[in-house]
Amino acid sequence: MTDSTPTLRELFEAALAMAPAQRAEFLDAHCRNAAQRAAVERLLAADEDGGARVLDHPFDELLGSVVAAEPEGVLPPPGSRVGPFTLLDKLGEGGSSIVFRAEREQAGVRQTVALKLLRRGLYSTDEQRRFRSERLALSQLRHPGIARLIEGGVTDAGAPYIALELIDGESITAFVRNGRLDLRRRLSLFVDVCRAVEAAHRALIVHRDLKPSNVLVTRDGEVKLLDFGIAKLLDADPETESEATRTQHPVMTPAYAAPEQFVHGPITTATDVYALGVLLGELVTGRRREHGDTRTPSATIDADTDPAVLPAPLKSVRRQLRGDIDNIVLKATAHEPERRYASAGALADDVERHLEGQPVVAHPPSSWYRAQKFVSRHRGGVATTAAFLLAILAALGIALWQAEIAREQAHIAQEQARRAEAVRDLLVDIFDAEIPSRPRGEMPGTAELLERGAQHATTDLDETPAVQSDLLTALGRVYDHLALPDKGTPVLDAAVAAARRVSPEDPALLGAALSERGEVDLSSDRFAEAIALFEQAIPLQKKTDPDGLPLAITLDRRALAESQTGRHDEAIADYSAALAIRRKRLAPDDADIIDSYDALGNAYVRAGRPDEGIDLLRKAIAGAQAKFGEKHVKTAHYTKNLATILSLQRRYAEAATLTERAVSIERELYPPGSPDVVNGLNNLGNIQLTLGRLAAARDTLDEARKRNRDGGLDESLGQTFVLGNLARVHEALGDTADALALLDEATRTATKVVGPDHARTLTLELQRARVAAMSDPKDAPGLERIASAILEHPDNLKQFRSRSEPEAGYALGLAQAARGDEAASGVTWKRAVDALPADHVDPLTLPLVAALARFEATHGKSDDAAALLHTFINRADRELPPSQYAIGELHLALAQTLAQKQKPEALTQLDAADAAFGELPPDHSSRKSAAALRHQLATP
């Protein structure tokens, strides 16, 4: 043995060489604990029972017969030794193993690794085989995109382990989202993932569990694949492998698993290709593709898609995905393995062909498609160049069509012919001037082509202003779709100017240019400027075609701008006119008509006419149900819109029912981590909290929190709202520790996502400080500091102001009372209550009212306190159910105020308080106070 602490192997080999009578004394002297000695003794017993020398067989084989009977052990604490490594902390755990951060020091060099240790109590033959396969698989892999195996071995207690390169990175989905990567960079990163998987396939290894958490990206943008613990060795013994794949617990992640994994079919490289296809769809749309979903990725993007998860503005990304990327994802995720790409490398090759503008294998090989790709490849940026060329060709087509119509009118025919010739010359000039001047193989980019097209149209088409306006309007529309208003504005200004020079006047041409120019201002929140342009466009469009759909679009645009500037009656008039046009021109069940119902309904609500608005919103829901069915994203979207309106009308019970229905639909349609589902759940939890349904609110918000985590959105701004609402539920239930833990997480996330000075972060800090101070008065100084800062600078809160200012006043008064300045707390609470709206009661502000009433009652103003409480109880009774727990606080405060002089009325108020406290746990402080007061009133 060595001079250092002997390992299990060393103890076994030394004892094996001794006579059986000497072994007991040896083990007494050298085994550190009973577990280690028991392991050695089982090894020795296995040697004797086997009738042959154990050392003639691999040690791992012997280990299987020894540790299978060992009871499940305790998780090793930090500082424990595993082989040459010292455990620092736990990084994570799965069904069969635990991963630690560990380090070792050799020759003065410290090395930190990710150490994976097989769980105790799971030492079945299958688990051992899988773990040994992982070691073998990793030892065969040498690729910069795969986490490197550093060492493998067996602990003194007999548990196998492997040490891997420790990767400092984040999941690939979080990396592209947080970095706001565009589509091209996302696709390039995905190619790197495919190349790493391809390297594993060349080593005859299938990963079988590819998912975002197993694909990390370092800060330098390097891909690293993790966790080959369930890898299938393609050259493994068939009988052994089939046995391994029939374990009771299939090792896979269902959301990314191929169809054959659910039916225990053959696992091949096509299994990984399927997972890569799901991952690709998630990278480009922000949504995980569900099993059985035959829609293209571009079709899954709709108005409800969170812009933060997309690689470009919504309209632009739909256009970028249509065609190649849609077909690549569909081919990779085909149900039958033989219809997928033959390998991860083949998938990578097709993505690279798309990036280079070449035809892809996934696309049907039509001549037109190949011609498109040829032109695209030799004319620069794929998506925008295509849009640019289509705009020019469209203008050419219109000109030729108009020339045909005008054969009998020589003057018009000549004008249209000049427009067609001008378009042709422009197209040739742009590329003839740009392509030959470049080194071979270097092509112009998107921005260059757009700018050169605008320059040509502006300077070379003065003699054909109609053509000039057509082209500039089309180019401006492209800039707007790319969310580049600064570039689009001068182009559309030039389009308007050109249209004004057309003689005789062409109202349709000028109207289209003015409407597109106004849309740029509208998208930039320049509402007054947009309205002025729309007001010029609309008379021109009415003159050309009073029932035309272009006019309806412009009316919708003006209505939106009017609504944003408080001109609600005008907005209603414009939305109504647009709806009337669509009713004349479109089928009754057309999707645009249904959208018009929704837009007009919301306009009525904003105008203070909720009944009319709600009727239209219900009509939108009915239209969506009839056209798309009950289980459709449009149906769910309109249902959630109506629920939001009803909630604002304080019709909480109806709002809860509709939100539950919408969430039920979205659960089926969207993947588990979809922001749409989480948004609906958060709204529902908030409504349930308002209704006092605390248990239901807790369950709903818990689900929202978990879905965000599963979808990689646990560090998003949306998650902070879920955590904040969930903390309020736990606070109401008296779970102060849980509420503080949730608020700690929410505050850390908000600080990371939007910064420490953002209104959302300040709101969460205030909420956390208040909960902390109420449970421990020594935290009151921190509460006073935060509350004072918010009240002194209320503009910092903006959209959070309506709730945060009353809460800040309540919190400041609590802090002042905690330090003994009761007079100041009374003044603060009085000022905050006086600022509350007279026509609305928010359950979150009711504790403030109760605090002021108790202050006045204890300072000789019982009548004032009682009057205040009666006022707010009456308001709350009109808007909230009697089971709302916050109303119970008002009834309890009123009972305390009346206890000395009006005992019967006090008992009545206690009965009401008990009814409101129905969902609070028996040991809740409010229920205890009510019980104590009841006992006091019952005592003679």
PDB file of C-alpha atoms in Angstrom, residues 121-260:
ATOM      1  CA  GLY A 121     -28.996   2.621  -4.138  1.00  0.00           C
ATOM      2  CA  LEU A 122     -29.252   2.593  -7.942  1.00  0.00           C
ATOM      3  CA  TYR A 123     -26.512   0.066  -8.588  1.00  0.00           C
ATOM      4  CA  SER A 124     -28.506  -2.249 -10.791  1.00  0.00           C
ATOM      5  CA  THR A 125     -26.699  -4.023 -13.593  1.00  0.00           C
ATOM      6  CA  ASP A 126     -28.283  -1.659 -16.133  1.00  0.00           C
ATOM      7  CA  GLU A 127     -27.208   1.464 -14.259  1.00  0.00           C
ATOM      8  CA  GLN A 128     -23.653   0.197 -13.895  1.00  0.00           C
ATOM      9  CA  ARG A 129     -23.501  -0.646 -17.578  1.00  0.00           C
ATOM     10  CA  ARG A 130     -24.814   2.799 -18.518  1.00  0.00           C
ATOM     11  CA  PHE A 131     -22.265   4.502 -16.311  1.00  0.00           C
ATOM     12  CA  ARG A 132     -19.367   2.469 -17.745  1.00  0.00           C
ATOM     13  CA  SER A 133     -20.676   3.233 -21.239  1.00  0.00           C
ATOM     14  CA  GLU A 134     -20.532   6.926 -20.453  1.00  0.00           C
ATOM     15  CA  ARG A 135     -16.899   6.671 -19.388  1.00  0.00           C
ATOM     16  CA  LEU A 136     -16.020   4.703 -22.479  1.00  0.00           C
ATOM     17  CA  ALA A 137     -17.987   7.032 -24.744  1.00  0.00           C
ATOM     18  CA  LEU A 138     -16.386  10.155 -23.369  1.00  0.00           C
ATOM     19  CA  SER A 139     -12.918   8.696 -23.503  1.00  0.00           C
ATOM     20  CA  GLN A 140     -13.390   8.185 -27.260  1.00  0.00           C
ATOM     21  CA  LEU A 141     -14.504  11.758 -27.947  1.00  0.00           C
ATOM     22  CA  ARG A 142     -12.023  14.463 -28.809  1.00  0.00           C
ATOM     23  CA  HIS A 143     -13.822  17.522 -30.108  1.00  0.00           C
ATOM     24  CA  PRO A 144     -13.717  21.193 -29.007  1.00  0.00           C
ATOM     25  CA  GLY A 145     -17.508  21.236 -28.892  1.00  0.00           C
ATOM     26  CA  ILE A 146     -17.788  18.351 -26.387  1.00  0.00           C
ATOM     27  CA  ALA A 147     -16.990  18.578 -22.679  1.00  0.00           C
ATOM     28  CA  ARG A 148     -13.699  16.693 -22.152  1.00  0.00           C
ATOM     29  CA  LEU A 149     -13.349  13.665 -19.882  1.00  0.00           C
ATOM     30  CA  ILE A 150     -10.542  14.269 -17.403  1.00  0.00           C
ATOM     31  CA  GLU A 151     -10.573  11.159 -15.273  1.00  0.00           C
ATOM     32  CA  GLY A 152     -12.763   8.298 -14.114  1.00  0.00           C
ATOM     33  CA  GLY A 153     -12.551   5.967 -11.163  1.00  0.00           C
ATOM     34  CA  VAL A 154     -14.191   4.375  -8.166  1.00  0.00           C
ATOM     35  CA  THR A 155     -14.569   5.884  -4.693  1.00  0.00           C
ATOM     36  CA  ASP A 156     -13.441   4.167  -1.512  1.00  0.00           C
ATOM     37  CA  ALA A 157     -17.077   3.289  -0.841  1.00  0.00           C
ATOM     38  CA  GLY A 158     -17.357   1.614  -4.221  1.00  0.00           C
ATOM     39  CA  ALA A 159     -19.233   4.243  -6.210  1.00  0.00           C
ATOM     40  CA  PRO A 160     -18.011   4.974  -9.773  1.00  0.00           C
ATOM     41  CA  TYR A 161     -17.336   8.587 -10.772  1.00  0.00           C
ATOM     42  CA  ILE A 162     -16.083  10.596 -13.710  1.00  0.00           C
ATOM     43  CA  ALA A 163     -14.492  14.042 -13.757  1.00  0.00           C
ATOM     44  CA  LEU A 164     -15.374  16.304 -16.683  1.00  0.00           C
ATOM     45  CA  GLU A 165     -14.246  19.669 -17.926  1.00  0.00           C
ATOM     46  CA  LEU A 166     -16.222  22.331 -16.015  1.00  0.00           C
ATOM     47  CA  ILE A 167     -18.025  24.593 -18.472  1.00  0.00           C
ATOM     48  CA  ASP A 168     -18.780  28.202 -17.550  1.00  0.00           C
ATOM     49  CA  GLY A 169     -21.693  29.010 -19.825  1.00  0.00           C
ATOM     50  CA  GLU A 170     -25.451  29.143 -20.236  1.00  0.00           C
ATOM     51  CA  SER A 171     -27.924  27.066 -22.194  1.00  0.00           C
ATOM     52  CA  ILE A 172     -27.990  27.781 -25.908  1.00  0.00           C
ATOM     53  CA  THR A 173     -31.586  29.050 -25.772  1.00  0.00           C
ATOM     54  CA  ALA A 174     -30.757  31.484 -22.963  1.00  0.00           C
ATOM     55  CA  PHE A 175     -27.590  32.583 -24.805  1.00  0.00           C
ATOM     56  CA  VAL A 176     -29.365  33.533 -28.045  1.00  0.00           C
ATOM     57  CA  ARG A 177     -32.214  35.178 -26.159  1.00  0.00           C
ATOM     58  CA  ASN A 178     -30.094  37.211 -23.740  1.00  0.00           C
ATOM     59  CA  GLY A 179     -27.670  38.179 -26.510  1.00  0.00           C
ATOM     60  CA  ARG A 180     -30.554  39.108 -28.873  1.00  0.00           C
ATOM     61  CA  LEU A 181     -28.791  37.160 -31.622  1.00  0.00           C
ATOM     62  CA  ASP A 182     -30.153  37.599 -35.140  1.00  0.00           C
ATOM     63  CA  LEU A 183     -31.251  34.621 -37.222  1.00  0.00           C
ATOM     64  CA  ARG A 184     -27.963  34.205 -39.079  1.00  0.00           C
ATOM     65  CA  ARG A 185     -25.934  34.045 -35.852  1.00  0.00           C
ATOM     66  CA  ARG A 186     -28.416  31.594 -34.318  1.00  0.00           C
ATOM     67  CA  LEU A 187     -28.132  29.333 -37.342  1.00  0.00           C
ATOM     68  CA  SER A 188     -24.318  29.502 -37.287  1.00  0.00           C
ATOM     69  CA  LEU A 189     -24.318  28.533 -33.613  1.00  0.00           C
ATOM     70  CA  PHE A 190     -26.673  25.654 -34.376  1.00  0.00           C
ATOM     71  CA  VAL A 191     -24.288  24.417 -37.074  1.00  0.00           C
ATOM     72  CA  ASP A 192     -21.567  24.222 -34.401  1.00  0.00           C
ATOM     73  CA  VAL A 193     -23.883  22.064 -32.284  1.00  0.00           C
ATOM     74  CA  CYS A 194     -24.514  19.741 -35.229  1.00  0.00           C
ATOM     75  CA  ARG A 195     -20.786  19.406 -35.915  1.00  0.00           C
ATOM     76  CA  ALA A 196     -20.149  18.389 -32.302  1.00  0.00           C
ATOM     77  CA  VAL A 197     -22.958  15.811 -32.469  1.00  0.00           C
ATOM     78  CA  GLU A 198     -21.554  14.620 -35.795  1.00  0.00           C
ATOM     79  CA  ALA A 199     -18.198  13.991 -34.084  1.00  0.00           C
ATOM     80  CA  ALA A 200     -19.954  11.838 -31.498  1.00  0.00           C
ATOM     81  CA  HIS A 201     -21.736   9.912 -34.249  1.00  0.00           C
ATOM     82  CA  ARG A 202     -18.405   9.259 -35.963  1.00  0.00           C
ATOM     83  CA  ALA A 203     -17.239   7.738 -32.669  1.00  0.00           C
ATOM     84  CA  LEU A 204     -20.339   5.484 -32.887  1.00  0.00           C
ATOM     85  CA  ILE A 205     -22.107   7.243 -30.019  1.00  0.00           C
ATOM     86  CA  VAL A 206     -25.683   8.503 -29.897  1.00  0.00           C
ATOM     87  CA  HIS A 207     -26.385  11.134 -27.255  1.00  0.00           C
ATOM     88  CA  ARG A 208     -30.143  10.359 -26.849  1.00  0.00           C
ATOM     89  CA  ASP A 209     -30.840  13.359 -24.584  1.00  0.00           C
ATOM     90  CA  LEU A 210     -30.022  16.498 -26.573  1.00  0.00           C
ATOM     91  CA  LYS A 211     -31.795  19.518 -25.070  1.00  0.00           C
ATOM     92  CA  PRO A 212     -30.888  23.148 -24.249  1.00  0.00           C
ATOM     93  CA  SER A 213     -29.559  22.349 -20.767  1.00  0.00           C
ATOM     94  CA  ASN A 214     -27.128  19.858 -22.331  1.00  0.00           C
ATOM     95  CA  VAL A 215     -25.937  22.381 -24.932  1.00  0.00           C
ATOM     96  CA  LEU A 216     -24.033  25.205 -23.260  1.00  0.00           C
ATOM     97  CA  VAL A 217     -22.448  28.246 -24.864  1.00  0.00           C
ATOM     98  CA  THR A 218     -19.458  29.893 -23.211  1.00  0.00           C
ATOM     99  CA  ARG A 219     -18.971  33.624 -22.904  1.00  0.00           C
ATOM    100  CA  ASP A 220     -16.736  33.418 -25.978  1.00  0.00           C
ATOM    101  CA  GLY A 221     -19.584  31.911 -27.978  1.00  0.00           C
ATOM    102  CA  GLU A 222     -18.190  28.381 -28.075  1.00  0.00           C
ATOM    103  CA  VAL A 223     -20.604  25.442 -28.021  1.00  0.00           C
ATOM    104  CA  LYS A 224     -20.047  22.662 -25.468  1.00  0.00           C
ATOM    105  CA  LEU A 225     -22.147  19.490 -25.409  1.00  0.00           C
ATOM    106  CA  LEU A 226     -22.666  17.886 -22.010  1.00  0.00           C
ATOM    107  CA  ASP A 227     -23.899  14.647 -20.469  1.00  0.00           C
ATOM    108  CA  PHE A 228     -23.291  11.582 -22.553  1.00  0.00           C
ATOM    109  CA  GLY A 229     -24.457   9.541 -19.571  1.00  0.00           C
ATOM    110  CA  ILE A 230     -27.200   7.871 -21.598  1.00  0.00           C
ATOM    111  CA  ALA A 231     -25.145   7.496 -24.762  1.00  0.00           C
ATOM    112  CA  LYS A 232     -25.725   4.315 -26.703  1.00  0.00           C
ATOM    113  CA  LEU A 233     -22.561   2.707 -28.082  1.00  0.00           C
ATOM    114  CA  LEU A 234     -23.395   1.743 -31.613  1.00  0.00           C
ATOM    115  CA  ASP A 235     -20.757  -0.975 -31.597  1.00  0.00           C
ATOM    116  CA  ALA A 236     -21.961  -2.450 -28.286  1.00  0.00           C
ATOM    117  CA  ASP A 237     -23.018  -6.062 -28.061  1.00  0.00           C
ATOM    118  CA  PRO A 238     -26.574  -6.254 -29.485  1.00  0.00           C
ATOM    119  CA  GLU A 239     -27.893  -8.491 -26.732  1.00  0.00           C
ATOM    120  CA  THR A 240     -26.382  -6.324 -24.026  1.00  0.00           C
ATOM    121  CA  GLU A 241     -27.619  -3.150 -25.666  1.00  0.00           C
ATOM    122  CA  SER A 242     -31.173  -4.352 -26.103  1.00  0.00           C
ATOM    123  CA  GLU A 243     -31.238  -5.260 -22.454  1.00  0.00           C
ATOM    124  CA  ALA A 244     -29.982  -1.807 -21.526  1.00  0.00           C
ATOM    125  CA  THR A 245     -32.624  -0.056 -23.552  1.00  0.00           C
ATOM    126  CA  ARG A 246     -35.390  -1.941 -21.785  1.00  0.00           C
ATOM    127  CA  THR A 247     -34.862  -0.354 -18.381  1.00  0.00           C
ATOM    128  CA  GLN A 248     -37.903   0.488 -16.326  1.00  0.00           C
ATOM    129  CA  HIS A 249     -37.103   4.201 -16.492  1.00  0.00           C
ATOM    130  CA  PRO A 250     -36.357   5.223 -20.114  1.00  0.00           C
ATOM    131  CA  VAL A 251     -33.589   7.813 -20.029  1.00  0.00           C
ATOM    132  CA  MET A 252     -34.777  10.747 -22.101  1.00  0.00           C
ATOM    133  CA  THR A 253     -36.402  14.161 -21.918  1.00  0.00           C
ATOM    134  CA  PRO A 254     -39.908  13.718 -23.419  1.00  0.00           C
ATOM    135  CA  ALA A 255     -40.105  17.206 -24.967  1.00  0.00           C
ATOM    136  CA  TYR A 256     -37.027  16.494 -27.136  1.00  0.00           C
ATOM    137  CA  ALA A 257     -37.332  12.709 -27.490  1.00  0.00           C
ATOM    138  CA  ALA A 258     -37.895  11.152 -30.914  1.00  0.00           C
ATOM    139  CA  PRO A 259     -41.066   9.085 -31.499  1.00  0.00           C
ATOM    140  CA  GLU A 260     -39.081   5.838 -31.490  1.00  0.00           C
TER     141      GLU A 260
END
